[in-house]
Amino acid sequence: MMTNFIAVIDIGKTNAKVAIVDKENWSEIAVRTTPNSVLNKAPYPHFDIEGLWKFIVQSLHALNDSHPISAISITTHGASAVLLDNDGQLALPMLDYEHDGPVATKPTYQKIRPDFEETGSPELPLGLNLGAQLFWQQTLFAKEFSQVQSIVTYPQYWAFRLTGVLATEVTSLGCHTDLWNPWENKLSSLCTLTGWGKLLAPIRKANDILGTITPKIASETGISANVPVYCGIHDSNASLYPNLRQRKGPFSVVSSGTWVICMAIEGNNIKPDPARDTLVNVSAFGDAVPSARFMGGREYDLLLQGQTADCSNNDIATVLEKKIYLLPAAENRSGPFQGYGQKWLGDEPADGVRYAAISFYLAMMTSVCLNLIGAQGPIIVEGPFSRNRPFLDMLSAATQGPVIAASKSATGTSIGAAMLSADDSAIAKLNSAKSEQEIDCTQSNHLNSYADSWHEAVRNMKRKPSSTFT
């Protein structure tokens, strides 16, 4: 008997998860998590692919015992691809995009990478441009790279492990990779120049069923052999996807996790500024989506320092009355304030007051990103920040518009990935049952004054070039 339980493999930069989403009401009802470890050993720092695979298989087995799985979908972080040899094994380990290796070949790579006008992909540090990763690997590990038969984008690698079917998909190809032309919906000139286009696996749609799980996976997990596996989607686009299915523009989506990704649908026509980490993402429907981002989740962890992750109304009042501000940027190697050093105005706070001040800072950073991409209409916040009320209140005040907290999913992206299986009738049912929290703090004098003062302080900041990546 077919059930409504969809398993979602959700690989974030910091943590990996396998969640069960109940298709009856699109709610997450079970989840298993593990750190997404980086192995700091030869030939370069790389993700523990086999460790993740063991976790995935064990989680699918355990979750299927209590929630018989009827479909599997996948979502992962971007800036990543897997290089496979003729036997479907790793030709090279999957590089951690925060490794500085690609810096060594950057001068040569800059001569061949396409312009921002072609790809909507800004020049990013380290390996955040997938093209820079591939170029570095091809240059320094030429023997191993010569064995590459297939390049697969990251969500589709896990789909391959489950089904044996090779694929790539546009939300990952269009995620600041230098490999995709979002305006013409095709591979960029870089793929032709380097020959990578011939290695990239066939492009499939995110909601395509690639196949069913292999007999081996069925045996190892206890999942029925006829369970379909969906192609999969880049994690920020997983947050965007259900909104594209349910809403009419203009609106924007803030996907929170290690990265905070802001995406504008039918906003003001503003040319993205690559110097401020704005870019063009590609939706599951192949459309160009103006986007901006910063490492908000990383900053949250760095700034909180293990202190209280909550605050009282008195704590919030203290931040507002004493004018306690944090200026950007805690993580200044990306985002709209690259090269600026963080600074507290007022005494550096602790505990609940610190949490409130950090939440306000993250909201102000998010508002800057939204402004950079011409966001209009309601702002839908997905992921962990959707449960942070001071963040939501300040974001509404700073943007002078309504903020919608979409906090049903503990993992933020799992619902969107599960909804790759949804037909129009399922979307209509979800719309009729939808319950969201809308926050409007546009008339709060205290919050508005704080936001204005923060912007004024930022305008007076000075950049610290020594803080930037080389």
Coordinates of N, CA, C and O in Angstrom, one line a residue, residues 71-244:
A71 N 8.5 7.9 -1.7 CA 9.3 8.6 -2.7 C 10.5 9.2 -2.0 O 10.5 9.4 -0.8
I72 N 11.6 9.5 -2.8 CA 12.8 10.1 -2.2 C 13.1 11.4 -3.1 O 13.1 11.3 -4.3
S73 N 13.4 12.5 -2.4 CA 13.9 13.7 -3.1 C 15.2 14.2 -2.4 O 15.5 13.7 -1.3
I74 N 15.8 15.1 -3.1 CA 17.2 15.4 -2.6 C 17.4 16.9 -2.8 O 17.0 17.5 -3.8
T75 N 18.1 17.5 -1.8 CA 18.5 18.9 -1.9 C 19.9 19.1 -1.2 O 20.2 18.4 -0.2
T76 N 20.8 19.9 -1.8 CA 22.1 20.1 -1.2 C 22.5 21.5 -1.4 O 21.9 22.3 -2.2
H77 N 23.6 21.8 -0.7 CA 24.3 23.1 -0.9 C 24.8 23.2 -2.3 O 25.0 22.2 -3.0
G78 N 25.1 24.5 -2.7 CA 25.7 24.7 -4.1 C 27.2 24.7 -4.1 O 27.9 24.2 -3.2
A79 N 27.7 25.3 -5.2 CA 29.2 25.4 -5.4 C 29.9 24.0 -5.4 O 31.0 24.0 -4.9
S80 N 29.2 23.0 -5.8 CA 29.8 21.7 -5.7 C 29.4 20.8 -6.9 O 28.2 20.9 -7.4
A81 N 30.3 19.9 -7.2 CA 30.0 18.9 -8.2 C 30.9 17.7 -7.9 O 31.8 17.8 -7.2
V82 N 30.5 16.5 -8.4 CA 31.2 15.3 -8.2 C 31.8 14.8 -9.5 O 31.1 14.8 -10.5
L83 N 33.0 14.4 -9.5 CA 33.7 13.9 -10.7 C 33.8 12.4 -10.6 O 34.4 11.8 -9.7
L84 N 33.2 11.8 -11.6 CA 33.1 10.3 -11.6 C 33.9 9.7 -12.8 O 34.0 10.3 -13.9
D85 N 34.5 8.6 -12.5 CA 35.2 7.9 -13.6 C 34.3 6.9 -14.3 O 33.1 6.9 -14.1
N86 N 34.8 6.1 -15.2 CA 34.0 5.2 -16.0 C 33.2 4.2 -15.3 O 32.2 3.7 -15.7
D87 N 33.7 3.9 -14.0 CA 33.0 2.9 -13.2 C 32.0 3.6 -12.2 O 31.4 2.9 -11.4
G88 N 31.8 4.9 -12.4 CA 30.9 5.6 -11.5 C 31.5 5.8 -10.1 O 30.8 6.2 -9.1
Q89 N 32.8 5.7 -9.9 CA 33.5 6.0 -8.7 C 34.1 7.4 -8.8 O 34.2 8.0 -9.8
L90 N 34.5 7.9 -7.6 CA 35.1 9.2 -7.6 C 36.4 9.2 -8.3 O 37.4 8.5 -7.9
A91 N 36.6 10.1 -9.3 CA 37.8 10.3 -10.0 C 38.8 11.1 -9.1 O 40.0 11.0 -9.1
L92 N 38.2 12.0 -8.4 CA 38.9 12.9 -7.4 C 37.9 13.1 -6.2 O 36.7 13.1 -6.4
P93 N 38.4 13.3 -5.0 CA 37.5 13.7 -3.9 C 36.8 15.0 -4.2 O 37.2 15.8 -5.0
M94 N 35.6 15.1 -3.5 CA 34.8 16.3 -3.7 C 35.3 17.4 -2.9 O 35.3 17.4 -1.6
L95 N 35.9 18.4 -3.5 CA 36.6 19.5 -2.9 C 35.7 20.3 -2.0 O 34.5 20.7 -2.3
D96 N 36.2 20.7 -0.8 CA 35.5 21.6 0.1 C 35.7 23.0 -0.5 O 36.8 23.5 -0.7
Y97 N 34.6 23.7 -0.9 CA 34.7 25.0 -1.6 C 35.3 26.1 -0.7 O 35.6 27.2 -1.3
E98 N 35.5 25.9 0.6 CA 36.2 26.9 1.4 C 37.7 26.7 1.4 O 38.4 27.4 2.1
H99 N 38.2 25.7 0.7 CA 39.7 25.4 0.6 C 40.3 26.5 -0.3 O 39.7 26.9 -1.3
D100 N 41.5 27.0 0.0 CA 42.1 28.0 -0.7 C 42.9 27.6 -1.9 O 43.6 28.4 -2.6
G101 N 42.8 26.3 -2.2 CA 43.6 25.7 -3.3 C 43.4 26.5 -4.7 O 44.4 26.9 -5.3
P102 N 42.1 26.7 -5.1 CA 41.9 27.4 -6.4 C 42.5 28.8 -6.5 O 42.6 29.3 -7.6
V103 N 42.9 29.4 -5.4 CA 43.6 30.7 -5.5 C 44.8 30.6 -6.3 O 45.2 31.5 -7.0
A104 N 45.5 29.4 -6.2 CA 46.8 29.3 -6.9 C 46.6 29.4 -8.5 O 47.5 29.9 -9.1
T105 N 45.5 29.0 -9.0 CA 45.3 29.1 -10.5 C 44.4 30.2 -10.9 O 44.0 30.3 -12.0
K106 N 44.0 31.0 -9.9 CA 43.1 32.1 -10.2 C 43.5 33.0 -11.3 O 42.7 33.4 -12.2
P107 N 44.8 33.5 -11.3 CA 45.2 34.4 -12.4 C 45.0 33.8 -13.8 O 44.5 34.5 -14.7
T108 N 45.2 32.6 -13.9 CA 45.0 31.9 -15.3 C 43.5 31.7 -15.5 O 43.1 31.9 -16.7
Y109 N 42.8 31.3 -14.5 CA 41.4 31.1 -14.6 C 40.7 32.4 -15.0 O 39.7 32.4 -15.8
Q110 N 41.1 33.5 -14.4 CA 40.4 34.8 -14.7 C 40.5 35.1 -16.2 O 39.6 35.8 -16.7
K111 N 41.5 34.6 -16.9 CA 41.6 34.9 -18.3 C 40.6 34.2 -19.2 O 40.3 34.6 -20.3
I112 N 40.0 33.1 -18.6 CA 39.0 32.3 -19.4 C 37.6 32.4 -18.9 O 36.7 32.0 -19.6
R113 N 37.4 32.8 -17.6 CA 36.0 32.8 -17.1 C 35.2 33.8 -17.8 O 35.6 34.9 -18.1
P114 N 33.9 33.5 -18.0 CA 33.0 34.4 -18.7 C 32.7 35.7 -17.9 O 32.9 35.6 -16.6
D115 N 32.3 36.7 -18.5 CA 32.0 37.9 -17.8 C 30.7 37.7 -17.0 O 29.8 36.9 -17.4
F116 N 30.5 38.6 -16.0 CA 29.3 38.6 -15.2 C 28.0 38.7 -16.1 O 27.0 38.2 -15.9
E117 N 28.2 39.5 -17.2 CA 27.0 39.8 -18.1 C 26.6 38.5 -18.8 O 25.4 38.4 -19.2
E118 N 27.4 37.5 -18.9 CA 27.0 36.3 -19.6 C 26.4 35.3 -18.6 O 25.4 34.7 -18.9
T119 N 27.0 35.2 -17.4 CA 26.6 34.2 -16.5 C 25.8 34.6 -15.2 O 25.2 33.8 -14.6
G120 N 25.8 35.9 -14.9 CA 25.2 36.4 -13.7 C 26.0 35.9 -12.5 O 25.4 35.9 -11.3
S121 N 27.2 35.4 -12.7 CA 28.0 34.8 -11.6 C 29.1 35.7 -11.3 O 30.0 35.9 -12.1
P122 N 29.2 36.2 -10.1 CA 30.3 37.1 -9.7 C 31.6 36.3 -9.5 O 31.5 35.1 -9.2
E123 N 32.7 37.0 -9.5 CA 34.0 36.4 -9.2 C 34.0 36.2 -7.7 O 34.0 37.2 -6.9
L124 N 34.1 35.0 -7.2 CA 34.0 34.8 -5.7 C 35.3 34.2 -5.2 O 36.1 33.6 -6.0
P125 N 35.5 34.3 -3.9 CA 36.8 33.8 -3.4 C 36.8 32.2 -3.3 O 35.8 31.6 -3.5
L126 N 38.1 31.7 -3.0 CA 38.3 30.3 -2.8 C 37.6 29.5 -4.0 O 37.9 29.8 -5.1
G127 N 36.8 28.5 -3.6 CA 36.2 27.6 -4.7 C 34.8 27.9 -4.8 O 34.0 27.0 -5.3
L128 N 34.3 29.1 -4.5 CA 32.9 29.3 -4.5 C 32.3 29.4 -5.9 O 31.1 29.3 -6.1
N129 N 33.2 29.6 -6.9 CA 32.8 29.4 -8.3 C 33.2 28.0 -8.7 O 34.4 27.7 -8.6
L130 N 32.2 27.2 -9.0 CA 32.5 25.8 -9.3 C 33.5 25.7 -10.5 O 34.4 24.8 -10.5
G131 N 33.4 26.6 -11.4 CA 34.4 26.6 -12.5 C 35.8 26.7 -12.0 O 36.8 26.1 -12.6
A132 N 36.1 27.6 -11.0 CA 37.4 27.7 -10.4 C 37.9 26.4 -9.8 O 39.1 26.1 -9.9
Q133 N 37.0 25.7 -9.2 CA 37.3 24.4 -8.6 C 37.8 23.4 -9.7 O 38.8 22.8 -9.6
L134 N 37.0 23.3 -10.7 CA 37.2 22.4 -11.8 C 38.6 22.7 -12.5 O 39.3 21.8 -12.9
F135 N 38.8 24.0 -12.7 CA 40.0 24.4 -13.4 C 41.2 24.1 -12.6 O 42.2 23.6 -13.1
W136 N 41.2 24.3 -11.3 CA 42.3 24.0 -10.4 C 42.5 22.5 -10.3 O 43.6 22.0 -10.4
Q137 N 41.4 21.7 -10.2 CA 41.6 20.2 -10.2 C 42.2 19.7 -11.5 O 43.1 18.9 -11.6
Q138 N 41.7 20.3 -12.6 CA 42.2 19.8 -14.0 C 43.7 20.2 -14.1 O 44.4 19.5 -14.8
T139 N 44.1 21.3 -13.6 CA 45.4 21.8 -13.7 C 46.4 21.1 -12.8 O 47.5 20.6 -13.3
L140 N 46.1 20.9 -11.5 CA 47.0 20.3 -10.6 C 46.9 18.8 -10.5 O 47.8 18.2 -10.0
F141 N 45.8 18.3 -10.9 CA 45.6 16.8 -10.8 C 45.2 16.3 -12.2 O 44.2 15.6 -12.4
A142 N 46.0 16.6 -13.2 CA 45.7 16.3 -14.6 C 45.5 14.9 -14.8 O 44.6 14.5 -15.6
K143 N 46.3 14.0 -14.2 CA 46.2 12.6 -14.4 C 44.9 12.1 -14.0 O 44.2 11.3 -14.7
E144 N 44.5 12.4 -12.7 CA 43.2 12.0 -12.2 C 42.0 12.6 -13.0 O 41.0 11.9 -13.3
F145 N 42.2 13.9 -13.4 CA 41.1 14.5 -14.1 C 40.9 13.9 -15.5 O 39.8 13.9 -16.0
S146 N 41.9 13.4 -16.0 CA 41.8 12.7 -17.3 C 40.9 11.5 -17.3 O 40.5 11.0 -18.3
Q147 N 40.7 11.0 -16.1 CA 39.9 9.8 -15.9 C 38.4 10.2 -15.7 O 37.5 9.3 -15.6
V148 N 38.1 11.5 -15.7 CA 36.7 11.9 -15.5 C 35.9 11.6 -16.7 O 36.2 12.0 -17.8
Q149 N 34.8 10.8 -16.5 CA 33.8 10.5 -17.5 C 32.5 11.3 -17.4 O 31.8 11.5 -18.4
S150 N 32.2 11.7 -16.2 CA 31.0 12.4 -15.9 C 31.2 13.4 -14.8 O 31.8 13.1 -13.8
I151 N 30.6 14.6 -15.0 CA 30.5 15.6 -14.0 C 29.1 15.7 -13.6 O 28.2 16.0 -14.5
V152 N 28.8 15.5 -12.3 CA 27.4 15.6 -11.9 C 27.2 16.6 -10.8 O 28.1 16.7 -9.9
T153 N 26.2 17.4 -10.9 CA 25.9 18.4 -9.8 C 25.5 17.6 -8.5 O 25.1 16.5 -8.6
Y154 N 25.7 18.3 -7.4 CA 25.7 17.6 -6.1 C 24.4 16.9 -5.8 O 24.4 15.7 -5.4
P155 N 23.2 17.5 -5.9 CA 22.0 16.7 -5.5 C 21.9 15.5 -6.4 O 21.5 14.4 -6.0
Q156 N 22.3 15.6 -7.7 CA 22.1 14.5 -8.6 C 23.1 13.4 -8.4 O 22.9 12.3 -8.8
Y157 N 24.2 13.7 -7.7 CA 25.1 12.6 -7.3 C 24.5 11.6 -6.4 O 24.6 10.4 -6.6
W158 N 23.7 12.2 -5.4 CA 23.0 11.3 -4.5 C 21.9 10.5 -5.2 O 21.6 9.4 -4.9
A159 N 21.3 11.2 -6.2 CA 20.3 10.5 -7.0 C 20.9 9.4 -7.8 O 20.3 8.3 -7.9
F160 N 22.1 9.6 -8.3 CA 22.9 8.5 -9.0 C 23.2 7.4 -8.1 O 23.0 6.2 -8.4
R161 N 23.6 7.7 -6.8 CA 23.9 6.6 -5.9 C 22.6 5.7 -5.6 O 22.7 4.5 -5.3
L162 N 21.5 6.4 -5.7 CA 20.2 5.7 -5.4 C 19.6 4.9 -6.6 O 19.0 3.9 -6.4
T163 N 19.9 5.5 -7.8 CA 19.2 4.9 -9.0 C 20.1 4.4 -10.0 O 19.7 3.6 -10.9
G164 N 21.4 4.9 -10.1 CA 22.3 4.5 -11.1 C 22.1 5.4 -12.4 O 22.8 5.2 -13.4
V165 N 21.3 6.4 -12.3 CA 21.0 7.3 -13.4 C 21.8 8.6 -13.2 O 21.7 9.3 -12.2
L166 N 22.6 9.0 -14.2 CA 23.4 10.2 -14.2 C 22.6 11.4 -14.7 O 21.9 11.3 -15.7
A167 N 22.8 12.6 -14.0 CA 22.0 13.8 -14.4 C 22.7 15.0 -13.8 O 23.5 14.9 -12.9
T168 N 22.4 16.2 -14.4 CA 22.6 17.5 -13.8 C 21.3 18.2 -13.8 O 20.3 17.8 -14.4
E169 N 21.3 19.4 -13.2 CA 20.1 20.2 -13.1 C 20.4 21.7 -13.0 O 21.4 22.0 -12.4
V170 N 19.5 22.5 -13.5 CA 19.8 23.9 -13.7 C 20.0 24.7 -12.4 O 20.7 25.7 -12.4
T171 N 19.3 24.4 -11.3 CA 19.4 25.2 -10.1 C 20.8 25.1 -9.5 O 21.3 26.1 -9.0
S172 N 21.5 23.9 -9.7 CA 22.8 23.8 -9.3 C 23.8 24.3 -10.3 O 24.8 24.9 -10.0
L173 N 23.5 24.1 -11.6 CA 24.4 24.6 -12.7 C 24.4 26.1 -12.7 O 25.4 26.8 -13.0
G174 N 23.3 26.8 -12.2 CA 23.1 28.2 -12.3 C 23.5 28.9 -10.9 O 23.2 30.1 -10.8
C175 N 24.1 28.2 -10.0 CA 24.4 28.7 -8.7 C 25.9 29.2 -8.7 O 26.7 28.5 -8.2
H176 N 26.1 30.4 -9.2 CA 27.4 31.1 -9.3 C 28.5 30.1 -9.6 O 29.6 30.1 -9.0
T177 N 28.3 29.3 -10.7 CA 29.3 28.3 -11.1 C 30.2 28.8 -12.2 O 31.2 28.2 -12.5
D178 N 29.8 29.8 -13.0 CA 30.4 30.2 -14.2 C 30.1 29.3 -15.4 O 30.5 29.6 -16.5
L179 N 29.3 28.3 -15.1 CA 29.0 27.3 -16.1 C 27.7 27.5 -16.9 O 27.5 26.8 -17.9
W180 N 26.9 28.4 -16.5 CA 25.5 28.5 -17.0 C 25.2 30.0 -17.5 O 25.6 30.9 -16.8
N181 N 24.5 30.1 -18.6 CA 24.0 31.4 -19.1 C 22.5 31.4 -18.8 O 21.7 30.8 -19.5
P182 N 22.2 32.2 -17.7 CA 20.7 32.2 -17.3 C 19.9 32.9 -18.3 O 18.6 32.7 -18.3
W183 N 20.4 33.8 -19.0 CA 19.6 34.6 -20.0 C 19.2 33.8 -21.2 O 18.1 34.0 -21.7
E184 N 20.1 32.9 -21.6 CA 19.8 32.0 -22.8 C 19.5 30.6 -22.4 O 19.2 29.8 -23.2
N185 N 19.5 30.3 -21.1 CA 19.1 29.0 -20.6 C 20.0 27.9 -21.2 O 19.5 26.9 -21.7
K186 N 21.3 28.1 -21.2 CA 22.2 27.1 -21.8 C 23.5 27.2 -21.1 O 23.8 28.1 -20.3
L187 N 24.4 26.2 -21.3 CA 25.7 26.2 -20.8 C 26.5 27.4 -21.3 O 26.3 27.9 -22.4
S188 N 27.4 27.9 -20.4 CA 28.2 29.1 -20.8 C 29.3 28.7 -21.8 O 29.6 27.6 -22.0
S189 N 29.9 29.8 -22.3 CA 31.0 29.6 -23.2 C 32.2 28.9 -22.5 O 33.0 28.2 -23.2
L190 N 32.3 29.0 -21.2 CA 33.4 28.3 -20.5 C 33.4 26.8 -20.7 O 34.4 26.1 -20.8
C191 N 32.2 26.2 -20.7 CA 32.0 24.8 -20.9 C 32.5 24.3 -22.3 O 33.1 23.2 -22.4
T192 N 32.3 25.1 -23.3 CA 32.8 24.8 -24.6 C 34.4 24.9 -24.6 O 35.1 24.1 -25.2
L193 N 34.8 26.0 -24.1 CA 36.3 26.3 -24.1 C 37.1 25.3 -23.4 O 38.2 24.9 -23.9
T194 N 36.6 24.8 -22.3 CA 37.3 23.8 -21.5 C 37.1 22.3 -21.8 O 37.8 21.4 -21.4
G195 N 36.0 22.1 -22.6 CA 35.6 20.8 -22.9 C 34.7 20.1 -21.8 O 34.3 19.0 -21.9
W196 N 34.4 20.9 -20.7 CA 33.6 20.3 -19.6 C 32.2 20.0 -20.0 O 31.5 19.1 -19.5
G197 N 31.7 20.7 -21.0 CA 30.3 20.5 -21.5 C 30.1 19.1 -22.0 O 29.0 18.5 -21.8
K198 N 31.2 18.5 -22.5 CA 31.0 17.1 -23.0 C 31.0 16.1 -21.8 O 30.6 14.9 -22.0
L199 N 31.5 16.5 -20.6 CA 31.5 15.7 -19.5 C 30.3 15.8 -18.6 O 30.0 14.9 -17.8
L200 N 29.7 16.9 -18.7 CA 28.5 17.1 -17.8 C 27.4 16.2 -18.1 O 27.1 15.9 -19.3
A201 N 26.8 15.5 -17.1 CA 25.7 14.6 -17.3 C 24.5 15.3 -17.9 O 24.4 16.5 -17.8
P202 N 23.6 14.5 -18.5 CA 22.4 15.1 -19.1 C 21.6 16.0 -18.2 O 21.5 15.7 -17.0
I203 N 21.1 17.1 -18.7 CA 20.4 18.1 -17.9 C 18.9 17.6 -17.8 O 18.3 17.3 -18.8
R204 N 18.4 17.4 -16.5 CA 17.1 17.0 -16.3 C 16.4 18.0 -15.4 O 17.0 18.9 -14.8
K205 N 15.1 18.0 -15.4 CA 14.3 19.0 -14.6 C 14.3 18.5 -13.1 O 14.4 17.3 -12.8
A206 N 14.2 19.4 -12.2 CA 14.3 19.1 -10.8 C 13.2 18.1 -10.3 O 13.5 17.3 -9.5
N207 N 12.1 18.3 -11.0 CA 10.9 17.4 -10.6 C 10.8 16.1 -11.5 O 9.8 15.4 -11.4
D208 N 11.8 15.9 -12.3 CA 11.8 14.6 -13.1 C 12.0 13.4 -12.1 O 12.8 13.5 -11.2
I209 N 11.4 12.4 -12.4 CA 11.7 11.1 -11.7 C 12.8 10.4 -12.5 O 12.7 10.1 -13.7
L210 N 14.0 10.3 -11.9 CA 15.1 9.7 -12.6 C 15.0 8.2 -12.7 O 15.6 7.6 -13.6
G211 N 14.3 7.6 -11.8 CA 14.1 6.2 -11.8 C 13.7 5.7 -10.4 O 13.4 6.5 -9.5
T212 N 13.8 4.4 -10.2 CA 13.5 3.8 -8.9 C 14.8 3.4 -8.2 O 15.8 3.3 -8.9
I213 N 14.7 3.2 -6.9 CA 15.9 2.8 -6.2 C 16.4 1.4 -6.7 O 15.6 0.6 -7.2
T214 N 17.7 1.2 -6.7 CA 18.3 0.0 -7.1 C 17.9 -1.2 -6.2 O 17.6 -0.9 -5.0
P215 N 18.0 -2.4 -6.7 CA 17.7 -3.5 -5.8 C 18.6 -3.6 -4.6 O 18.2 -4.0 -3.5
K216 N 19.9 -3.2 -4.8 CA 20.8 -3.1 -3.6 C 20.3 -2.2 -2.5 O 20.4 -2.5 -1.3
I217 N 19.9 -1.0 -2.9 CA 19.4 0.0 -2.0 C 18.1 -0.5 -1.3 O 17.9 -0.3 -0.1
A218 N 17.3 -1.1 -2.1 CA 16.0 -1.7 -1.5 C 16.4 -2.7 -0.5 O 15.8 -2.7 0.6
S219 N 17.4 -3.5 -0.7 CA 17.8 -4.6 0.2 C 18.4 -4.0 1.5 O 18.1 -4.4 2.6
E220 N 19.2 -2.9 1.3 CA 19.9 -2.3 2.5 C 19.0 -1.5 3.4 O 19.2 -1.3 4.6
T221 N 17.9 -0.9 2.8 CA 17.1 0.0 3.5 C 15.7 -0.6 3.9 O 15.0 0.0 4.8
G222 N 15.3 -1.6 3.2 CA 14.0 -2.1 3.4 C 12.9 -1.4 2.7 O 11.7 -1.7 2.8
I223 N 13.3 -0.4 1.9 CA 12.3 0.4 1.1 C 11.9 -0.4 -0.1 O 12.7 -1.1 -0.7
S224 N 10.6 -0.2 -0.5 CA 10.1 -0.9 -1.6 C 10.9 -0.6 -2.9 O 11.2 0.6 -3.1
A225 N 11.1 -1.6 -3.7 CA 11.9 -1.4 -4.9 C 11.3 -0.5 -5.9 O 12.0 -0.1 -6.8
N226 N 10.0 -0.2 -5.9 CA 9.4 0.6 -6.9 C 9.3 2.1 -6.4 O 8.6 2.9 -7.1
V227 N 10.0 2.4 -5.4 CA 9.9 3.8 -4.9 C 10.7 4.7 -5.8 O 11.9 4.5 -6.1
P228 N 10.1 5.8 -6.3 CA 10.8 6.7 -7.3 C 11.7 7.7 -6.6 O 11.5 8.0 -5.4
V229 N 12.7 8.1 -7.3 CA 13.7 9.1 -6.8 C 13.6 10.3 -7.8 O 13.8 10.2 -9.0
Y230 N 13.4 11.5 -7.2 CA 13.3 12.7 -7.9 C 14.7 13.3 -8.2 O 15.6 13.1 -7.4
C231 N 14.8 14.0 -9.2 CA 16.1 14.5 -9.7 C 16.8 15.3 -8.6 O 18.0 15.2 -8.3
G232 N 16.1 16.2 -7.9 CA 16.7 17.0 -6.8 C 16.9 18.5 -7.2 O 16.9 18.9 -8.4
I233 N 17.3 19.3 -6.2 CA 17.3 20.7 -6.4 C 18.3 21.3 -5.4 O 18.6 20.8 -4.3
H234 N 18.9 22.4 -5.8 CA 19.8 23.3 -5.0 C 19.0 23.8 -3.8 O 17.9 24.1 -3.9
D235 N 19.6 23.9 -2.6 CA 18.9 24.1 -1.4 C 18.1 25.4 -1.3 O 17.0 25.5 -0.9
S236 N 18.8 26.5 -1.7 CA 18.1 27.8 -1.7 C 16.9 27.8 -2.7 O 15.8 28.3 -2.4
N237 N 17.0 27.1 -3.8 CA 15.9 27.0 -4.7 C 14.8 26.1 -4.2 O 13.7 26.2 -4.6
A238 N 15.2 25.2 -3.3 CA 14.2 24.3 -2.7 C 13.3 25.2 -1.8 O 12.0 25.0 -1.8
S239 N 13.8 26.2 -1.2 CA 13.0 27.2 -0.4 C 12.1 28.0 -1.3 O 11.0 28.4 -1.0
L240 N 12.7 28.3 -2.5 CA 11.9 29.2 -3.4 C 10.8 28.4 -4.1 O 9.8 29.0 -4.4
Y241 N 11.0 27.1 -4.4 CA 10.2 26.4 -5.3 C 8.7 26.4 -4.8 O 7.8 26.7 -5.7
P242 N 8.4 26.0 -3.6 CA 6.9 26.0 -3.2 C 6.3 27.4 -3.3 O 5.1 27.5 -3.6
N243 N 7.1 28.4 -3.1 CA 6.5 29.8 -3.2 C 6.2 30.1 -4.7 O 5.2 30.8 -5.0
L244 N 7.0 29.7 -5.6 CA 6.8 29.8 -7.0 C 5.5 29.1 -7.4 O 4.8 29.5 -8.3

